[in-house]
Short mmCIF file of C-alpha atoms in Angstrom, two decimals:
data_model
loop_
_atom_site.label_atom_id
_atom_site.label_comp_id
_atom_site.label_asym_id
_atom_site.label_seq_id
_atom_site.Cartn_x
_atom_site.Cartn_y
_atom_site.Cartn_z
CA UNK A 137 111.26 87.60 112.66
CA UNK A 138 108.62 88.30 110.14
CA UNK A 139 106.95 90.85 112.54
CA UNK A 140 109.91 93.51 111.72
CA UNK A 141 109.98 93.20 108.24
CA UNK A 142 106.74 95.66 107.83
CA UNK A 143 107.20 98.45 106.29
CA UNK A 144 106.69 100.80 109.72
CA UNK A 145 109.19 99.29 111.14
CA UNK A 146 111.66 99.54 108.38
CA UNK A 147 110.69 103.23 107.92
CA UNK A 148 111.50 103.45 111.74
CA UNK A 149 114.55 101.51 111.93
CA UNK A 150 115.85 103.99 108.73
CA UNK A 151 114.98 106.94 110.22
CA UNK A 152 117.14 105.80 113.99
CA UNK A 153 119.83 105.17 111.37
CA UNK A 154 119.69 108.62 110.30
CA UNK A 155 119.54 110.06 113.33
CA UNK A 156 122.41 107.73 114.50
CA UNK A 157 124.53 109.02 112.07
CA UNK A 158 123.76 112.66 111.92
CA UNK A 159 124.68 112.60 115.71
CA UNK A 160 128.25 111.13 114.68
CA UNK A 161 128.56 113.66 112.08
CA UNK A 162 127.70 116.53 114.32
CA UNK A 163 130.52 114.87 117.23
CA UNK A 164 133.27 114.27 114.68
CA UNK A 165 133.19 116.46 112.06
CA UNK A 166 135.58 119.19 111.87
CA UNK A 167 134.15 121.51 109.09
CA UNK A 168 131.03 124.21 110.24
CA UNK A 169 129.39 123.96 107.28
CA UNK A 170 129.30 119.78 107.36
CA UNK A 171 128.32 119.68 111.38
CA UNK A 172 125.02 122.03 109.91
CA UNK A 173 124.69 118.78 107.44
CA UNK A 174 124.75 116.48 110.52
CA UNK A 175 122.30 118.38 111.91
CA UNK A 176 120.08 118.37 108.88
CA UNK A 177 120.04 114.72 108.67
CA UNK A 178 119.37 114.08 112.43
CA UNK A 179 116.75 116.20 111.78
CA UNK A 180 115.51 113.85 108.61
CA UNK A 181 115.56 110.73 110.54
CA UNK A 182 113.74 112.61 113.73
CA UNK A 183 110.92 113.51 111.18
CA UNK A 184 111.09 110.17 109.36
CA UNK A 185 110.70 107.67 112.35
CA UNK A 186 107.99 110.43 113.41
CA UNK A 187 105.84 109.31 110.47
CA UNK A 188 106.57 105.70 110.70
CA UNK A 189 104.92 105.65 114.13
CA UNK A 190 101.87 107.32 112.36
CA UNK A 191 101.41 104.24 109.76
CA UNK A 192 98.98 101.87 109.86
CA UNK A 193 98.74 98.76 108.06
CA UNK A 194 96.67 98.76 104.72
CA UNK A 195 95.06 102.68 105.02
CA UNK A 196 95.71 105.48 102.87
CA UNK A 197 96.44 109.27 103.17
CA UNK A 198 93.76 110.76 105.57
CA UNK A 199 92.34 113.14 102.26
CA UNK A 200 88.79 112.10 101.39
CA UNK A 201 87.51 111.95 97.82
CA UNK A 202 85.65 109.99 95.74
CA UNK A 203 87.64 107.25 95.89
CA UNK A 204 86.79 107.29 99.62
CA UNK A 205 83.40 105.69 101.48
CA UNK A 206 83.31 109.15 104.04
CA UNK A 207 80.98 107.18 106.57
CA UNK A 208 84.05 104.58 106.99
CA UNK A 209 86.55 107.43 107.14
CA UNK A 210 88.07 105.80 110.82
CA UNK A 211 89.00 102.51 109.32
CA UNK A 212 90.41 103.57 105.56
CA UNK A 213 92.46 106.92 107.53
CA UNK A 214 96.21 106.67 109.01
CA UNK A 215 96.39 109.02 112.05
CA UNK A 216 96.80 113.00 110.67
CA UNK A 217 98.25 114.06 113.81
CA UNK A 218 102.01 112.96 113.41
CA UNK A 219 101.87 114.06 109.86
CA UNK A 220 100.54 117.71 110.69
CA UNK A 221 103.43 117.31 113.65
CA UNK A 222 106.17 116.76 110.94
CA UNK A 223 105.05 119.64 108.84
CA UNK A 224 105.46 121.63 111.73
CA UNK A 225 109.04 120.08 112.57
CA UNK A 226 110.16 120.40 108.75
CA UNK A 227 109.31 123.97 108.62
CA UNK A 228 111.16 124.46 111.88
CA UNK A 229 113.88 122.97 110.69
CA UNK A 230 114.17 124.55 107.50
CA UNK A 231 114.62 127.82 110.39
CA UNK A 232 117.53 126.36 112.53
CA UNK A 233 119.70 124.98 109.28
CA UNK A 234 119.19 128.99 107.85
CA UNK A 235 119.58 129.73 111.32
CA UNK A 236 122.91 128.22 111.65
CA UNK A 237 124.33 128.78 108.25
CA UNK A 238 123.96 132.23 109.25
CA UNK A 239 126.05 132.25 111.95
CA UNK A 240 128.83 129.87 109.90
CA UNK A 241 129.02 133.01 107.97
CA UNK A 242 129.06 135.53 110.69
CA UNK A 243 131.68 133.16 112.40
CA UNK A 244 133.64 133.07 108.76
CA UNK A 245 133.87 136.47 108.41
CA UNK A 246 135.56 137.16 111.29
CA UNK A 247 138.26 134.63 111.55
CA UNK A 248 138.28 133.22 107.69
CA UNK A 249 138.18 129.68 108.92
CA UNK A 250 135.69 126.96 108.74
CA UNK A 251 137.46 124.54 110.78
CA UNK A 252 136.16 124.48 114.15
CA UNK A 253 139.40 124.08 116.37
CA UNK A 254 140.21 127.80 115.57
CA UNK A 255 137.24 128.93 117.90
CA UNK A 256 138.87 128.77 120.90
CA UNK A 257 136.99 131.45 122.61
CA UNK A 258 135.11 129.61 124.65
CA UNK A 259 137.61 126.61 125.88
CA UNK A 260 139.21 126.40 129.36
CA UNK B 7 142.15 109.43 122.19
CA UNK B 8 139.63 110.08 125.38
CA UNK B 9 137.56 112.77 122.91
CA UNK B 10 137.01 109.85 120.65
CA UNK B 11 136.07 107.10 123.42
CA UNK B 12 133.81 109.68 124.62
CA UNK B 13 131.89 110.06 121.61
CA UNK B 14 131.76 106.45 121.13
CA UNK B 15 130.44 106.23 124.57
CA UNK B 16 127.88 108.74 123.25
CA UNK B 17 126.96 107.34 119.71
CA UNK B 18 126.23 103.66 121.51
CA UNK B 19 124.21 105.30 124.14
CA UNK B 20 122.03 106.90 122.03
CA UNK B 21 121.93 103.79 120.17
CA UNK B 22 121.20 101.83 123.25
CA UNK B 23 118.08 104.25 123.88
CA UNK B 24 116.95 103.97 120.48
CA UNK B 25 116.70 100.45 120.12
CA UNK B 26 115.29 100.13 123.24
CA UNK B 27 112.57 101.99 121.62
CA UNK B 28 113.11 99.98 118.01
CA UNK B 29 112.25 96.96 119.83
CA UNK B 30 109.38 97.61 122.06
CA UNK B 31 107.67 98.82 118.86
CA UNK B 32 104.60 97.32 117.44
CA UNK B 33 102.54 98.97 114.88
CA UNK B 34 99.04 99.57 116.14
CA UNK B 35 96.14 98.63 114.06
CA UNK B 36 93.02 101.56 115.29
CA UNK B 37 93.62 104.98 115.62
CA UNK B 38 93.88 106.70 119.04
CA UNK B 39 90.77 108.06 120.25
CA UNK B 40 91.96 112.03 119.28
CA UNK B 41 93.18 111.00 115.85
CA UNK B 42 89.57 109.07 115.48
CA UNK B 43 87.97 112.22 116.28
CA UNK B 44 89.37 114.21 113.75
CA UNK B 45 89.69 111.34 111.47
CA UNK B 46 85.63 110.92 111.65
CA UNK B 47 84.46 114.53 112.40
CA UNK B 48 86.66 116.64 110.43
CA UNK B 49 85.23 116.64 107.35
CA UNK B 50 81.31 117.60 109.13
CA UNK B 51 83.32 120.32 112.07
CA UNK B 52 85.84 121.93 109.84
CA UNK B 53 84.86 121.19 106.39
CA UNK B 54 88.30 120.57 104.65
CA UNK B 55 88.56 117.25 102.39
CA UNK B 56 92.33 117.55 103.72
CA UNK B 57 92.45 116.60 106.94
CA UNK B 58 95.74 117.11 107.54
CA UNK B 59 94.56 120.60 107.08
CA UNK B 60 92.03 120.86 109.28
CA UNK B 61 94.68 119.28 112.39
CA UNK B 62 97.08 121.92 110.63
CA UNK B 63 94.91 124.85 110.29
CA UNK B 64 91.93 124.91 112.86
CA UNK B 65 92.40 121.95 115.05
CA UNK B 66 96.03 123.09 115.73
CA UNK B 67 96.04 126.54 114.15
CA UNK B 68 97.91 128.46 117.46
CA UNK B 69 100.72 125.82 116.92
CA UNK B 70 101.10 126.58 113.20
CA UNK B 71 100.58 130.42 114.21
CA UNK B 72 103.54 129.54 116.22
CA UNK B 73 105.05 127.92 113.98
CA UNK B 74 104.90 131.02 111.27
CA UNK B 75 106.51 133.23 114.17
CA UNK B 76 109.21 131.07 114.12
CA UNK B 77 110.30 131.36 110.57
CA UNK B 78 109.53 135.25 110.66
CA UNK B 79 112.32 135.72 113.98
CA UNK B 80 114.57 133.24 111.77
CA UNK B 81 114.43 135.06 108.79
CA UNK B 82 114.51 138.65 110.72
CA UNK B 83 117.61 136.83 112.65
CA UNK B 84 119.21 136.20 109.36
CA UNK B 85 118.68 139.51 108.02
CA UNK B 86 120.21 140.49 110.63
CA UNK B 87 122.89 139.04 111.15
CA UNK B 88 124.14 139.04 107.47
CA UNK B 89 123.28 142.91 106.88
CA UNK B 90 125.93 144.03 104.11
CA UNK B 91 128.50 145.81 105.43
CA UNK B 92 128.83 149.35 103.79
CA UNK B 93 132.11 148.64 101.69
CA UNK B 94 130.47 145.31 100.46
CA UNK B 95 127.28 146.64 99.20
CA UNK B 96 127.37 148.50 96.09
CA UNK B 97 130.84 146.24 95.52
CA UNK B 98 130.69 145.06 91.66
CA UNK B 99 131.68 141.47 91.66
CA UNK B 100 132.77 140.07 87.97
CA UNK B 101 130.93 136.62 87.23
CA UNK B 102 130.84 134.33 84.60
CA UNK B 103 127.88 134.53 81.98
CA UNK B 104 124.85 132.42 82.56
CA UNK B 105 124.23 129.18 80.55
CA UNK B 106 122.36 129.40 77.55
CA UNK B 107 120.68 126.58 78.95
CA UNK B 108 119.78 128.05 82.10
CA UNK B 109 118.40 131.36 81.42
CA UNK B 110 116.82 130.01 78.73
CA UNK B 111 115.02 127.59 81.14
CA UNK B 112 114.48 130.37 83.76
CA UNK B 113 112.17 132.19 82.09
CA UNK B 114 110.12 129.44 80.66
CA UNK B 115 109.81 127.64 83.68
CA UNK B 116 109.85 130.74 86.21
CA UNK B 117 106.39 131.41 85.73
CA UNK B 118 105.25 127.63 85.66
CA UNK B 119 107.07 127.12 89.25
CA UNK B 120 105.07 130.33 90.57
CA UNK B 121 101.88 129.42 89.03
CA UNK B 122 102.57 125.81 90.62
CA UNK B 123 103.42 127.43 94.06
CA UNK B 124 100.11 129.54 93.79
CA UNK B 125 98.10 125.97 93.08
CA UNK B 126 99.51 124.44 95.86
CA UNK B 127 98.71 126.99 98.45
CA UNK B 128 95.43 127.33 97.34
CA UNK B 129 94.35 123.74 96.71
CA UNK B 130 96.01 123.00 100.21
CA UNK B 131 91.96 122.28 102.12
CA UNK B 132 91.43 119.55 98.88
CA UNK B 133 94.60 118.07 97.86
CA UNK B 134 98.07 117.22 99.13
CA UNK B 135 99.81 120.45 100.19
CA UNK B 136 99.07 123.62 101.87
CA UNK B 137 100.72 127.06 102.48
CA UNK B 138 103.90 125.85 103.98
CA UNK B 139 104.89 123.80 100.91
CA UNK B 140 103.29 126.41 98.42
CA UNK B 141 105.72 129.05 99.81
CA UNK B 142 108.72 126.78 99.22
CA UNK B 143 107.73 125.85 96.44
CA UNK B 144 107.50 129.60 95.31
CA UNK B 145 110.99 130.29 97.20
CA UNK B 146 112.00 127.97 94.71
CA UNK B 147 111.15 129.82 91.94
CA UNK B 148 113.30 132.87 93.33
CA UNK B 149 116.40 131.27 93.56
CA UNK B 150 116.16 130.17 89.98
CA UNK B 151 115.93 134.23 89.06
CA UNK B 152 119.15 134.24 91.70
CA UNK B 153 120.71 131.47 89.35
CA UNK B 154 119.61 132.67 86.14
CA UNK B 155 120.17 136.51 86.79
CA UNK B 156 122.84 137.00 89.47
CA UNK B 157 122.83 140.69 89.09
CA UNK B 158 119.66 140.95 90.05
CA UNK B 159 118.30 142.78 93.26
CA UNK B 160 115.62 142.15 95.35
CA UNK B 161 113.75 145.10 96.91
CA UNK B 162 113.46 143.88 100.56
CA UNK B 163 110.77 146.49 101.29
CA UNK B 164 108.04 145.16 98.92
CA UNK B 165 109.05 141.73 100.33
CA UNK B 166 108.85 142.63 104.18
CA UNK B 167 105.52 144.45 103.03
CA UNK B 168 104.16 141.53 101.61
CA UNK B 169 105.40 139.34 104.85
CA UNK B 170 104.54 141.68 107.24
CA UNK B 171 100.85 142.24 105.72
CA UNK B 172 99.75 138.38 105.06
CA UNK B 173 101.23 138.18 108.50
CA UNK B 174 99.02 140.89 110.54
CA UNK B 175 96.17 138.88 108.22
CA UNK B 176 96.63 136.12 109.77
CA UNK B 177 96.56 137.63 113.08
CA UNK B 178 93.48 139.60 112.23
CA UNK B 179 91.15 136.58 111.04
CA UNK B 180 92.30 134.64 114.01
CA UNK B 181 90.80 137.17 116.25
CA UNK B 182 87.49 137.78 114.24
CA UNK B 183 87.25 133.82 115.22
CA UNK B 184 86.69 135.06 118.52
CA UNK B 185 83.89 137.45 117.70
CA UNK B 186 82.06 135.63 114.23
CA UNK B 187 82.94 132.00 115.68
CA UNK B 188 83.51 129.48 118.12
CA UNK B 189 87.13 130.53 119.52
CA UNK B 190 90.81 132.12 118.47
CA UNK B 191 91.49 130.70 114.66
CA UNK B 192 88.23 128.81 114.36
CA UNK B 193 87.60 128.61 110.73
CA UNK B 194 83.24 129.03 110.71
CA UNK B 195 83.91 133.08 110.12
CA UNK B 196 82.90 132.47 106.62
CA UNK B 197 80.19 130.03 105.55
CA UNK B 198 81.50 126.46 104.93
CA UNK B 199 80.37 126.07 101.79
CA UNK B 200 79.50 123.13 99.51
CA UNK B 201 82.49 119.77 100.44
CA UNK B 202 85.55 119.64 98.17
CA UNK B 203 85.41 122.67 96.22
CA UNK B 204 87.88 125.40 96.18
CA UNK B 205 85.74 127.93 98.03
CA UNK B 206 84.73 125.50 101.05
CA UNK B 207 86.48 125.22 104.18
CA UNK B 208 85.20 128.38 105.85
CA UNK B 209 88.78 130.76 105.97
CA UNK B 210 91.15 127.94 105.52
CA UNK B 211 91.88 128.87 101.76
CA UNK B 212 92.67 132.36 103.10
CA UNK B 213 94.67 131.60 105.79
CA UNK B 214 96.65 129.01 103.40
CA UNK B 215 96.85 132.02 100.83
CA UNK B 216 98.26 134.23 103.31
CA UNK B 217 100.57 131.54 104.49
CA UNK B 218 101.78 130.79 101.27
CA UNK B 219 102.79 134.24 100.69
CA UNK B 220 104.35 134.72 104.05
CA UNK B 221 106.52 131.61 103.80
CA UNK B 222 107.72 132.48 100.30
CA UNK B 223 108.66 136.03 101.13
CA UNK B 224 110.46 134.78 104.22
CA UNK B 225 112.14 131.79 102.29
CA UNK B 226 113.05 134.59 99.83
CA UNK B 227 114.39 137.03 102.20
CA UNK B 228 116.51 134.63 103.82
CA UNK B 229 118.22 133.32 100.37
CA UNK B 230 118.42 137.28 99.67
CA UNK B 231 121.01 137.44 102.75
CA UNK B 232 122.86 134.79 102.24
CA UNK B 233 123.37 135.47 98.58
CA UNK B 234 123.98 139.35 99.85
CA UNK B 235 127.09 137.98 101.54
CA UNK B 236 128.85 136.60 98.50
CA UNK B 237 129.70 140.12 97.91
CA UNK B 238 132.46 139.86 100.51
CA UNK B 239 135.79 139.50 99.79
#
């Protein structure tokens, strides 16, 4: 039991959570603007559990200063890569949600409705 | 009734795969062999104290060149597709007066934000940050003149100028890489300079700078649109 109460794994087991429920907002909701929420928080817990997998027990923040012995760098350092990897995904998501506001209010101005059941155009 | 046994079905699927995941999940204790590399080399190869910078900027610089396109087609989308219609531009709409508080707090803390934005971007090879969060950080800033000042409007040409300028910059020091240096983005065109101070780091600071400034502008642009649209009846 003890093995999943580290801190990765609770970072990792928050961020599924997230996801979990972003994914039930974006199937249930009925509002545009709150299925762009959904979205954003799938995309929270996506970047979250990305980061947890990038911790490693007792290291710090790969930046090096004085505080830092540079010739022990590999065994003080948690992995940059995933964290350079979530920058990325943040800044791409900060895109899509603009992205898809956007279109809420494209999609608003034409029919003055938010609710998604009166965009019928493409149901058989 | 079947819609929402369907997206049960879903939700526990997903859940299914994700646990499956959750459980075979064990924190490792050494880095992979990449991550070692950069984690032991960066500071000699690229010369940033940040080395989340150097995987951002030089290591992985096409992705984050990439990455930059991606925000300028979102924010040229958005423009776009929220252009003004003709009857809704020059439309005068009647708003309540701004706080005392908040104008008040506008301009004394406009500035700070900025000059905090402009810290960020340029620190971004030493400390925690980098051009990305600069520019928000910046974008910020503009929606508190938005707030504070609703009448106000921004001239999109000086903003695509700036954009498209610290954009073609980018570009442009990527490719004298390829003549002054090792490769495409390679960060050696300029000397490397003396660790941890704010002129190391070959062209990292510049590329951060120009960034910085690209991200704001675009941030800026897109809260430009949207707030455009309020004009609409």
């Amino acid at each position: 039991m003890t093995q999943y109460l580290t801190l990765e794994f609770t970072a990792m087991v928050t961020g599924f959570a997230l996801m979990i429920i972003g994914l039930w907002g974006l199937l249930t909701r009925k509002n545009l603007i709150k299925i762009v929420i959904g979205f954003a928080i799938f995309d929270t817990g996506l970047n979250i559990s990305i980061i947890s997998m990038s911790y490693l027990k007792n290291r710090t923040a790969p930046i090096i200063d004085k505080s830092i012995d540079a010739s022990n760098t590999i065994n003080l350092f948690v992995d940059p890569i995933p964290q350079a990897l979530v920058l990325t995904s943040i800044v791409i998501g900060v895109g899509v949600t603009a992205l898809m506001l956007a279109y809420v209010l494209r999609m608003f101005r034409e029919k003055k409705s938010l609710d998604i059941n009166s965009y019928t155009d493409l149901k058989w | 009734m079947i819609k929402n046994g369907l997206i049960f079905l879903v939700l526990v699927g997903f859940t299914v795969i994700l646990s499956g995941l959750l459980i075979n999940f064990h924190g490792s204790e050494q880095l992979n062999p990449l991550a070692g590399h950069y984690v032991q080399n960066g500071a000699s190869e690229v010369g940033a104290a940040n080395l989340v910078t150097a995987v951002v900027v030089t290591y992985r610089g096409f992705d984050t060149l990439g990455e930059v396109t991606i925000l300028f087609i979102t924010a040229a989308i958005v423009g776009f597709f929220l252009k003004a219609r003709k009857e809704d531009e020059n439309r005068e709409r009647s708003l309540r007066k701004t706080s005392e508080i908040l104008s008040t707090a506008s301009t004394l803390l406009v500035p700070t934000i900025f000059m905090l934005g402009v810290y960020i971007f340029m620190n971004g090879h030493l400390t925690p940050g980098g051009g990305f969060q600069g520019g928000a950080v910046i974008a910020t800033g503009m929606v508190m003149i938005i707030m504070s000042r609703p009448e106000v409007k921004f001239d999109h040409g000086i903003i695509a100028w700036i954009e498209s300028t610290s954009g073609v910059g980018y570009v442009i020091i990527g490719v004298l890489g390829i003549f002054l240096a090792a490769g495409f983005l390679d960060n050696h065109v300029l000397p490397i300079g003396k660790f941890g101070t704010i002129l190391s780091a070959g062209v990292i600071p510049l590329i951060y700078v120009l960034i910085g400034l690209k991200v704001g502008s675009e941030l800026t642009n897109i809260i430009g649109s949207l707030k455009e649209t309020q004009n609409e009846l």
